Amino acid sequence: MYDARMSPPSVTISARGAERLRHGHPWIYRSDIRESSAEPGDLVRVMSERGRPLGSGFWSSESQISLRFLGQEDVAGERAERAMLTARIEAALAFRQSLGIDATAWRAVNAESDRLPGLIVDVYGDGAGRVVVMQALTQAMDRRMKMVGEILTQLLTPVGILARNDQKVRRLEGLEESVAVVAGDVPDGIEVREGPVSYTVDVRLGQKTGLFLDQRENHEAASRYARGRALDAFTYNGGFALRMAARCESVLALDSSAAAVGATRANAERNGAGNVDAQEGNAFDILRELEIARERFDTIVLDPPAFAKNKASVERAAAGYKEINLRALKILTPGGCLMTCTCSYHMREELFHQVLEEAAADAHATVTVVEKRAQARDHPILLNVPETHYLKCFVLRKLS
Ligand code: SAH
């Protein structure tokens, strides 16, 4: 039965905006909005300038990204919204199921790549102890937290759901930062397994939602290259270090955060990795000291935080990436591997490649690219949305 009251508000976009949608990019910027009758976080009907309905989208009154397109279907009313969200979350879960992920910590929903803009859902733990951590990064998802929580409860039957809505990007949407249990109980420490390594995860206070799940497959790749004396310069909770430990004589794991170093030590002990030496310090300083002391490593991993948070900081970021890669290549033994990452979208692959080229030239090293990798498969890249390809990971081999 058609109910006029259920008809969603409409937003008219420019021809340029419509063209962007046609090319498969779901974001419409404020400058391409012609008319809007929408309230913050509304699900809206998207119209062309000629009055042709284009589909549905989520509206934001604050962000420069005013509209996030959901697709051509017309979604009107709460029932239809719930059905759409349920179907998309179900599809996201079915895809993760098909990946054969060898871990009990994984990303269930990756926002745009699952056609669920603004929503991140991570799962930590197994069976009866499973916890869901969600993030609502837009006004629309923030408004639908309760509905999404109900759907996740139904589909994943977790012991608890935590909303880690303490991401700075929420400010762009005019949203507050908060962390709250939205269903059930969420324990302080959750036991998870990633391949052969087990961790205790603090989903309330840990970085991201607790672990860097996007690096899971790169941790595994690192274990294939690791040998001899290894260095993991930005270790967090030991993601690369613990995976490499089984293959190496020793692993030096560095992090500037005391909490991260503490967690790495506890995780090393839990996994019986007595050859991991976790130290607190600034990797920039320690790499310089190691170089001066003529120390050598056979395997090195560099996985720093995003140095370039926006376009303006790309140049400075490039200098930072160059410095650590240059030093790493100097202290790497010939024949050794450097696994080097950037998680800045703004540090595009070509630019990162160029930075690495310059670092190798300055280090007088002959280097081959053995592999170019990206974020794990449960964080898929949306083909027409370059912004979703943020993590680049090069495996380099120093010949001489
Ligand atoms: N490699 C980790 C994730 C690293 S995230 C994994 O796979 O799980 C980046 C880490 O670098 C964070 O833990 C942060 O605390 C640390 N960090 C930031 N600046 C640093 C610096 N200058 N020196 C050492 N560690 C730093």
GROMACS .gro file of C-alpha atoms and ligand atoms in nm:
model
  426
    1MET     CA    1   0.000   0.000   0.000
    2TYR     CA    2   0.142   0.335  -0.093
    3ASP     CA    3   0.162   0.583   0.190
    4ALA     CA    4   0.252   0.938   0.088
    5ARG     CA    5   0.390   1.012   0.435
    6MET     CA    6   0.650   0.743   0.381
    7SER     CA    7   0.785   0.913   0.073
    8PRO     CA    8   1.141   1.024   0.147
    9PRO     CA    9   1.264   1.383   0.106
   10SER     CA   10   1.433   1.454  -0.222
   11VAL     CA   11   1.768   1.602  -0.317
   12THR     CA   12   1.842   1.738  -0.663
   13ILE     CA   13   2.198   1.707  -0.787
   14SER     CA   14   2.384   1.878  -1.071
   15ALA     CA   15   2.457   1.716  -1.407
   16ARG     CA   16   2.820   1.681  -1.294
   17GLY     CA   17   2.704   1.498  -0.979
   18ALA     CA   18   2.484   1.267  -1.187
   19GLU     CA   19   2.780   1.196  -1.414
   20ARG     CA   20   2.990   1.104  -1.112
   21LEU     CA   21   2.724   0.853  -1.004
   22ARG     CA   22   2.714   0.713  -1.353
   23HIS     CA   23   3.087   0.650  -1.329
   24GLY     CA   24   3.027   0.447  -1.016
   25HIS     CA   25   3.149   0.694  -0.755
   26PRO     CA   26   2.885   0.718  -0.482
   27TRP     CA   27   2.983   1.054  -0.328
   28ILE     CA   28   2.814   1.381  -0.416
   29TYR     CA   29   2.983   1.692  -0.285
   30ARG     CA   30   2.808   1.999  -0.153
   31SER     CA   31   2.892   2.197  -0.467
   32ASP     CA   32   2.686   1.951  -0.673
   33ILE     CA   33   2.372   1.983  -0.464
   34ARG     CA   34   2.106   2.196  -0.629
   35GLU     CA   35   1.814   2.155  -0.391
   36SER     CA   36   1.747   1.963  -0.074
   37SER     CA   37   1.452   1.923   0.160
   38ALA     CA   38   1.640   1.672   0.377
   39GLU     CA   39   1.712   1.664   0.749
   40PRO     CA   40   2.048   1.543   0.889
   41GLY     CA   41   2.094   1.171   0.820
   42ASP     CA   42   1.780   1.128   0.610
   43LEU     CA   43   1.752   0.859   0.349
   44VAL     CA   44   1.663   1.064   0.042
   45ARG     CA   45   1.543   1.022  -0.312
   46VAL     CA   46   1.811   1.150  -0.547
   47MET     CA   47   1.684   1.350  -0.847
   48SER     CA   48   1.853   1.480  -1.160
   49GLU     CA   49   1.821   1.847  -1.256
   50ARG     CA   50   1.561   1.740  -1.509
   51GLY     CA   51   1.353   1.581  -1.236
   52ARG     CA   52   1.442   1.221  -1.316
   53PRO     CA   53   1.471   0.991  -1.010
   54LEU     CA   54   1.823   0.846  -0.994
   55GLY     CA   55   1.795   0.633  -0.680
   56SER     CA   56   1.847   0.663  -0.306
   57GLY     CA   57   2.116   0.807  -0.084
   58PHE     CA   58   2.207   0.910   0.268
   59TRP     CA   59   2.210   1.281   0.338
   60SER     CA   60   2.456   1.469   0.556
   61SER     CA   61   2.391   1.830   0.650
   62GLU     CA   62   2.748   1.891   0.766
   63SER     CA   63   3.001   1.697   0.561
   64GLN     CA   64   3.144   1.822   0.232
   65ILE     CA   65   3.024   1.482   0.109
   66SER     CA   66   2.657   1.573   0.125
   67LEU     CA   67   2.519   1.260  -0.029
   68ARG     CA   68   2.629   0.898  -0.029
   69PHE     CA   69   2.450   0.708  -0.300
   70LEU     CA   70   2.297   0.373  -0.211
   71GLY     CA   71   2.188   0.257  -0.555
   72GLN     CA   72   1.910   0.294  -0.805
   73GLU     CA   73   1.644   0.130  -0.596
   74ASP     CA   74   1.378   0.343  -0.438
   75VAL     CA   75   1.383   0.287  -0.061
   76ALA     CA   76   1.088   0.440   0.121
   77GLY     CA   77   0.995   0.394   0.484
   78GLU     CA   78   1.153   0.224   0.783
   79ARG     CA   79   1.058  -0.127   0.674
   80ALA     CA   80   1.225  -0.085   0.339
   81GLU     CA   81   1.532   0.066   0.502
   82ARG     CA   82   1.561  -0.222   0.742
   83ALA     CA   83   1.520  -0.470   0.460
   84MET     CA   84   1.789  -0.298   0.256
   85LEU     CA   85   2.036  -0.279   0.547
   86THR     CA   86   1.969  -0.641   0.640
   87ALA     CA   87   2.021  -0.764   0.284
   88ARG     CA   88   2.346  -0.571   0.248
   89ILE     CA   89   2.485  -0.685   0.583
   90GLU     CA   90   2.386  -1.043   0.499
   91ALA     CA   91   2.568  -1.015   0.166
   92ALA     CA   92   2.876  -0.871   0.338
   93LEU     CA   93   2.878  -1.161   0.586
   94ALA     CA   94   2.830  -1.422   0.315
   95PHE     CA   95   3.129  -1.277   0.128
   96ARG     CA   96   3.349  -1.290   0.440
   97GLN     CA   97   3.236  -1.649   0.493
   98SER     CA   98   3.350  -1.736   0.142
   99LEU     CA   99   3.701  -1.600   0.200
  100GLY     CA  100   3.808  -1.880   0.431
  101ILE     CA  101   3.965  -1.633   0.675
  102ASP     CA  102   4.203  -1.815   0.910
  103ALA     CA  103   4.132  -1.591   1.209
  104THR     CA  104   3.868  -1.515   1.468
  105ALA     CA  105   3.903  -1.139   1.423
  106TRP     CA  106   3.777  -1.001   1.094
  107ARG     CA  107   3.596  -0.716   0.926
  108ALA     CA  108   3.234  -0.794   0.853
  109VAL     CA  109   3.130  -0.465   0.694
  110ASN     CA  110   3.365  -0.222   0.520
  111ALA     CA  111   3.144   0.080   0.449
  112GLU     CA  112   3.132   0.182   0.081
  113SER     CA  113   3.286  -0.146  -0.034
  114ASP     CA  114   2.980  -0.324   0.104
  115ARG     CA  115   2.740  -0.055  -0.020
  116LEU     CA  116   2.693   0.049   0.342
  117PRO     CA  117   2.851   0.395   0.349
  118GLY     CA  118   2.953   0.512   0.694
  119LEU     CA  119   2.934   0.172   0.859
  120ILE     CA  120   3.224  -0.036   0.986
  121VAL     CA  121   3.162  -0.367   1.162
  122ASP     CA  122   3.440  -0.582   1.305
  123VAL     CA  123   3.399  -0.920   1.474
  124TYR     CA  124   3.627  -1.029   1.757
  125GLY     CA  125   3.623  -1.378   1.902
  126ASP     CA  126   3.451  -1.700   1.831
  127GLY     CA  127   3.134  -1.891   1.913
  128ALA     CA  128   2.967  -1.788   2.237
  129GLY     CA  129   3.232  -1.525   2.313
  130ARG     CA  130   3.195  -1.328   1.994
  131VAL     CA  131   3.189  -0.950   2.025
  132VAL     CA  132   3.087  -0.703   1.755
  133VAL     CA  133   3.249  -0.362   1.732
  134MET     CA  134   3.073  -0.112   1.512
  135GLN     CA  135   3.148   0.240   1.398
  136ALA     CA  136   2.895   0.483   1.258
  137LEU     CA  137   3.087   0.746   1.068
  138THR     CA  138   2.806   0.945   0.909
  139GLN     CA  139   2.490   1.115   1.030
  140ALA     CA  140   2.278   0.856   0.854
  141MET     CA  141   2.447   0.557   1.015
  142ASP     CA  142   2.456   0.733   1.350
  143ARG     CA  143   2.078   0.775   1.335
  144ARG     CA  144   2.038   0.409   1.244
  145MET     CA  145   2.267   0.266   1.511
  146LYS     CA  146   1.978   0.100   1.694
  147MET     CA  147   1.844  -0.060   1.378
  148VAL     CA  148   2.190  -0.176   1.270
  149GLY     CA  149   2.255  -0.311   1.622
  150GLU     CA  150   1.935  -0.516   1.603
  151ILE     CA  151   2.027  -0.655   1.262
  152LEU     CA  152   2.377  -0.747   1.381
  153THR     CA  153   2.235  -0.913   1.692
  154GLN     CA  154   2.006  -1.119   1.476
  155LEU     CA  155   2.270  -1.216   1.218
  156LEU     CA  156   2.579  -1.263   1.436
  157THR     CA  157   2.436  -1.341   1.784
  158PRO     CA  158   2.725  -1.173   1.967
  159VAL     CA  159   2.760  -1.155   2.348
  160GLY     CA  160   2.781  -0.783   2.310
  161ILE     CA  161   2.808  -0.491   2.069
  162LEU     CA  162   3.039  -0.199   2.128
  163ALA     CA  163   3.001   0.126   1.937
  164ARG     CA  164   3.351   0.269   1.893
  165ASN     CA  165   3.226   0.604   1.778
  166ASP     CA  166   3.541   0.786   1.884
  167GLN     CA  167   3.672   0.846   1.533
  168LYS     CA  168   3.776   1.200   1.448
  169VAL     CA  169   3.607   1.179   1.107
  170ARG     CA  170   3.276   1.198   1.293
  171ARG     CA  171   3.352   1.566   1.354
  172LEU     CA  172   3.317   1.630   0.982
  173GLU     CA  173   2.958   1.511   1.021
  174GLY     CA  174   2.898   1.724   1.329
  175LEU     CA  175   2.883   1.411   1.545
  176GLU     CA  176   3.021   1.366   1.897
  177GLU     CA  177   3.288   1.113   1.979
  178SER     CA  178   3.182   0.840   2.218
  179VAL     CA  179   3.235   0.475   2.311
  180ALA     CA  180   2.934   0.283   2.438
  181VAL     CA  181   2.807  -0.071   2.481
  182VAL     CA  182   2.489  -0.082   2.274
  183ALA     CA  183   2.390  -0.443   2.343
  184GLY     CA  184   2.481  -0.724   2.583
  185ASP     CA  185   2.820  -0.734   2.758
  186VAL     CA  186   3.160  -0.649   2.619
  187PRO     CA  187   3.451  -0.792   2.818
  188ASP     CA  188   3.772  -0.588   2.864
  189GLY     CA  189   3.997  -0.850   2.706
  190ILE     CA  190   3.882  -1.067   2.417
  191GLU     CA  191   4.081  -1.370   2.307
  192VAL     CA  192   4.125  -1.393   1.934
  193ARG     CA  193   4.339  -1.595   1.698
  194GLU     CA  194   4.504  -1.485   1.378
  195GLY     CA  195   4.658  -1.781   1.200
  196PRO     CA  196   4.876  -1.952   1.460
  197VAL     CA  197   4.903  -1.643   1.684
  198SER     CA  198   4.665  -1.563   1.967
  199TYR     CA  199   4.601  -1.217   2.108
  200THR     CA  200   4.410  -1.052   2.385
  201VAL     CA  201   4.231  -0.753   2.236
  202ASP     CA  202   4.111  -0.445   2.417
  203VAL     CA  203   3.827  -0.327   2.194
  204ARG     CA  204   3.748  -0.025   2.413
  205LEU     CA  205   4.092   0.133   2.425
  206GLY     CA  206   4.289  -0.033   2.146
  207GLN     CA  207   4.376   0.160   1.830
  208LYS     CA  208   4.119   0.134   1.548
  209THR     CA  209   3.863  -0.115   1.680
  210GLY     CA  210   4.129  -0.312   1.869
  211LEU     CA  211   4.351  -0.464   1.603
  212PHE     CA  212   4.479  -0.367   1.258
  213LEU     CA  213   4.266  -0.627   1.083
  214ASP     CA  214   4.358  -0.478   0.745
  215GLN     CA  215   4.712  -0.613   0.788
  216ARG     CA  216   4.613  -0.973   0.863
  217GLU     CA  217   4.712  -1.112   0.524
  218ASN     CA  218   5.030  -0.907   0.519
  219HIS     CA  219   5.125  -1.055   0.856
  220GLU     CA  220   5.093  -1.395   0.696
  221ALA     CA  221   5.293  -1.284   0.391
  222ALA     CA  222   5.565  -1.151   0.621
  223SER     CA  223   5.598  -1.492   0.781
  224ARG     CA  224   5.682  -1.632   0.436
  225TYR     CA  225   5.975  -1.392   0.391
  226ALA     CA  226   6.096  -1.372   0.750
  227ARG     CA  227   6.431  -1.518   0.848
  228GLY     CA  228   6.739  -1.441   1.056
  229ARG     CA  229   6.731  -1.128   1.266
  230ALA     CA  230   6.411  -0.928   1.213
  231LEU     CA  231   6.292  -0.577   1.293
  232ASP     CA  232   5.928  -0.467   1.321
  233ALA     CA  233   5.955  -0.091   1.366
  234PHE     CA  234   5.589   0.003   1.426
  235THR     CA  235   5.462  -0.310   1.593
  236TYR     CA  236   5.143  -0.204   1.779
  237ASN     CA  237   5.039  -0.530   1.950
  238GLY     CA  238   5.300  -0.738   1.767
  239GLY     CA  239   5.107  -0.811   1.446
  240PHE     CA  240   5.411  -0.867   1.226
  241ALA     CA  241   5.662  -0.946   1.503
  242LEU     CA  242   5.471  -1.242   1.647
  243ARG     CA  243   5.404  -1.388   1.305
  244MET     CA  244   5.774  -1.361   1.210
  245ALA     CA  245   5.903  -1.488   1.543
  246ALA     CA  246   5.841  -1.852   1.453
  247ARG     CA  247   6.067  -1.815   1.149
  248CYS     CA  248   6.340  -1.590   1.290
  249GLU     CA  249   6.626  -1.612   1.535
  250SER     CA  250   6.514  -1.289   1.698
  251VAL     CA  251   6.269  -1.005   1.641
  252LEU     CA  252   6.314  -0.650   1.766
  253ALA     CA  253   5.968  -0.491   1.793
  254LEU     CA  254   5.940  -0.114   1.840
  255ASP     CA  255   5.652   0.116   1.919
  256SER     CA  256   5.628   0.466   2.062
  257SER     CA  257   5.320   0.373   2.265
  258ALA     CA  258   5.385   0.218   2.606
  259ALA     CA  259   5.047   0.043   2.596
  260ALA     CA  260   5.132  -0.113   2.260
  261VAL     CA  261   5.469  -0.235   2.383
  262GLY     CA  262   5.306  -0.380   2.697
  263ALA     CA  263   5.051  -0.562   2.483
  264THR     CA  264   5.323  -0.694   2.250
  265ARG     CA  265   5.519  -0.830   2.548
  266ALA     CA  266   5.209  -0.998   2.692
  267ASN     CA  267   5.119  -1.142   2.351
  268ALA     CA  268   5.475  -1.268   2.299
  269GLU     CA  269   5.459  -1.447   2.632
  270ARG     CA  270   5.117  -1.594   2.557
  271ASN     CA  271   5.251  -1.735   2.231
  272GLY     CA  272   5.577  -1.860   2.379
  273ALA     CA  273   5.773  -1.625   2.153
  274GLY     CA  274   6.075  -1.574   2.378
  275ASN     CA  275   6.276  -1.435   2.087
  276VAL     CA  276   6.068  -1.117   2.059
  277ASP     CA  277   6.223  -0.812   2.223
  278ALA     CA  278   5.963  -0.533   2.244
  279GLN     CA  279   6.099  -0.185   2.312
  280GLU     CA  280   5.932   0.151   2.354
  281GLY     CA  281   6.077   0.429   2.144
  282ASN     CA  282   6.058   0.651   1.841
  283ALA     CA  283   6.133   0.442   1.533
  284PHE     CA  284   6.289   0.741   1.355
  285ASP     CA  285   6.548   0.777   1.633
  286ILE     CA  286   6.609   0.407   1.680
  287LEU     CA  287   6.655   0.343   1.307
  288ARG     CA  288   6.919   0.618   1.306
  289GLU     CA  289   7.090   0.470   1.612
  290LEU     CA  290   7.088   0.122   1.461
  291GLU     CA  291   7.243   0.260   1.144
  292ILE     CA  292   7.518   0.444   1.335
  293ALA     CA  293   7.587   0.131   1.541
  294ARG     CA  294   7.617  -0.067   1.213
  295GLU     CA  295   7.354  -0.315   1.325
  296ARG     CA  296   7.215  -0.544   1.052
  297PHE     CA  297   6.879  -0.714   1.002
  298ASP     CA  298   6.774  -0.983   0.756
  299THR     CA  299   6.402  -0.892   0.755
  300ILE     CA  300   6.248  -0.552   0.824
  301VAL     CA  301   5.885  -0.443   0.843
  302LEU     CA  302   5.782  -0.077   0.835
  303ASP     CA  303   5.414  -0.017   0.906
  304PRO     CA  304   5.393   0.339   1.033
  305PRO     CA  305   5.073   0.531   1.109
  306ALA     CA  306   4.934   0.743   0.825
  307PHE     CA  307   5.182   1.029   0.786
  308ALA     CA  308   4.961   1.201   0.528
  309LYS     CA  309   4.619   1.265   0.672
  310ASN     CA  310   4.526   1.506   0.392
  311LYS     CA  311   4.646   1.635   0.058
  312ALA     CA  312   4.836   1.926   0.209
  313SER     CA  313   5.061   1.705   0.419
  314VAL     CA  314   5.167   1.471   0.138
  315GLU     CA  315   5.504   1.633   0.079
  316ARG     CA  316   5.610   1.619   0.442
  317ALA     CA  317   5.474   1.267   0.466
  318ALA     CA  318   5.680   1.163   0.164
  319ALA     CA  319   5.992   1.292   0.341
  320GLY     CA  320   5.902   1.082   0.647
  321TYR     CA  321   5.843   0.768   0.442
  322LYS     CA  322   6.168   0.828   0.257
  323GLU     CA  323   6.366   0.866   0.577
  324ILE     CA  324   6.255   0.543   0.740
  325ASN     CA  325   6.284   0.344   0.418
  326LEU     CA  326   6.629   0.482   0.348
  327ARG     CA  327   6.751   0.384   0.693
  328ALA     CA  328   6.586   0.044   0.672
  329LEU     CA  329   6.753  -0.028   0.338
  330LYS     CA  330   7.090   0.069   0.487
  331ILE     CA  331   7.064  -0.172   0.779
  332LEU     CA  332   6.914  -0.454   0.570
  333THR     CA  333   7.155  -0.733   0.479
  334PRO     CA  334   7.195  -0.809   0.106
  335GLY     CA  335   6.941  -1.077   0.018
  336GLY     CA  336   6.713  -0.952   0.294
  337CYS     CA  337   6.349  -0.842   0.264
  338LEU     CA  338   6.190  -0.511   0.351
  339MET     CA  339   5.814  -0.515   0.383
  340THR     CA  340   5.712  -0.152   0.375
  341CYS     CA  341   5.363  -0.009   0.410
  342THR     CA  342   5.169   0.312   0.389
  343CYS     CA  343   4.812   0.336   0.509
  344SER     CA  344   4.758   0.692   0.377
  345TYR     CA  345   4.515   0.710   0.091
  346HIS     CA  346   4.691   1.033  -0.013
  347MET     CA  347   5.020   0.850  -0.054
  348ARG     CA  348   4.913   0.697  -0.384
  349GLU     CA  349   5.085   0.386  -0.509
  350GLU     CA  350   5.285   0.567  -0.780
  351LEU     CA  351   5.406   0.825  -0.530
  352PHE     CA  352   5.501   0.561  -0.274
  353HIS     CA  353   5.687   0.376  -0.547
  354GLN     CA  354   5.876   0.694  -0.627
  355VAL     CA  355   5.963   0.754  -0.260
  356LEU     CA  356   6.099   0.399  -0.235
  357GLU     CA  357   6.299   0.447  -0.553
  358GLU     CA  358   6.463   0.758  -0.409
  359ALA     CA  359   6.531   0.586  -0.077
  360ALA     CA  360   6.700   0.296  -0.258
  361ALA     CA  361   6.909   0.532  -0.470
  362ASP     CA  362   7.025   0.727  -0.164
  363ALA     CA  363   7.101   0.403   0.020
  364HIS     CA  364   7.305   0.285  -0.282
  365ALA     CA  365   7.096  -0.032  -0.275
  366THR     CA  366   6.986  -0.243  -0.570
  367VAL     CA  367   6.633  -0.343  -0.489
  368THR     CA  368   6.366  -0.557  -0.653
  369VAL     CA  369   5.992  -0.541  -0.595
  370VAL     CA  370   5.888  -0.893  -0.503
  371GLU     CA  371   5.521  -0.820  -0.433
  372LYS     CA  372   5.278  -0.531  -0.423
  373ARG     CA  373   5.007  -0.592  -0.173
  374ALA     CA  374   4.707  -0.406  -0.031
  375GLN     CA  375   4.468  -0.431   0.261
  376ALA     CA  376   4.322  -0.772   0.351
  377ARG     CA  377   4.039  -0.913   0.139
  378ASP     CA  378   3.776  -0.844   0.404
  379HIS     CA  379   3.852  -0.471   0.343
  380PRO     CA  380   3.786  -0.479  -0.032
  381ILE     CA  381   3.868  -0.189  -0.260
  382LEU     CA  382   3.572  -0.050  -0.449
  383LEU     CA  383   3.693  -0.039  -0.808
  384ASN     CA  384   3.562   0.306  -0.897
  385VAL     CA  385   3.643   0.462  -0.560
  386PRO     CA  386   4.017   0.516  -0.527
  387GLU     CA  387   3.966   0.643  -0.171
  388THR     CA  388   3.897   0.283  -0.064
  389HIS     CA  389   4.248   0.174  -0.169
  390TYR     CA  390   4.443   0.316   0.123
  391LEU     CA  391   4.687   0.046   0.227
  392LYS     CA  392   4.985  -0.025   0.006
  393CYS     CA  393   5.245  -0.278   0.104
  394PHE     CA  394   5.558  -0.342  -0.100
  395VAL     CA  395   5.779  -0.642  -0.043
  396LEU     CA  396   6.128  -0.537  -0.148
  397ARG     CA  397   6.442  -0.747  -0.172
  398LYS     CA  398   6.781  -0.590  -0.142
  399LEU     CA  399   7.019  -0.754  -0.389
  400SER     CA  400   7.320  -0.554  -0.286
  401SAH     N1  401   5.205  -0.310   1.242
  401SAH     C1  402   5.092  -0.304   1.330
  401SAH     C2  403   5.013  -0.177   1.316
  401SAH     C3  404   5.095  -0.052   1.332
  401SAH     S1  405   5.003   0.093   1.348
  401SAH     C4  406   5.003  -0.425   1.303
  401SAH     O1  407   5.017  -0.488   1.199
  401SAH     O2  408   4.920  -0.456   1.386
  401SAH     C5  409   5.125   0.209   1.374
  401SAH     C6  410   5.192   0.201   1.511
  401SAH     O3  411   5.301   0.292   1.511
  401SAH     C7  412   5.103   0.239   1.627
  401SAH     O4  413   5.102   0.135   1.721
  401SAH     C8  414   5.171   0.363   1.687
  401SAH     O5  415   5.168   0.363   1.829
  401SAH     C9  416   5.311   0.348   1.640
  401SAH     N2  417   5.390   0.471   1.622
  401SAH    C10  418   5.351   0.593   1.581
  401SAH     N3  419   5.455   0.676   1.568
  401SAH    C11  420   5.566   0.604   1.599
  401SAH    C12  421   5.705   0.632   1.603
  401SAH     N4  422   5.752   0.753   1.569
  401SAH     N5  423   5.790   0.533   1.638
  401SAH    C13  424   5.743   0.410   1.671
  401SAH     N6  425   5.614   0.378   1.670
  401SAH    C14  426   5.526   0.473   1.634
   0.00000   0.00000   0.00000
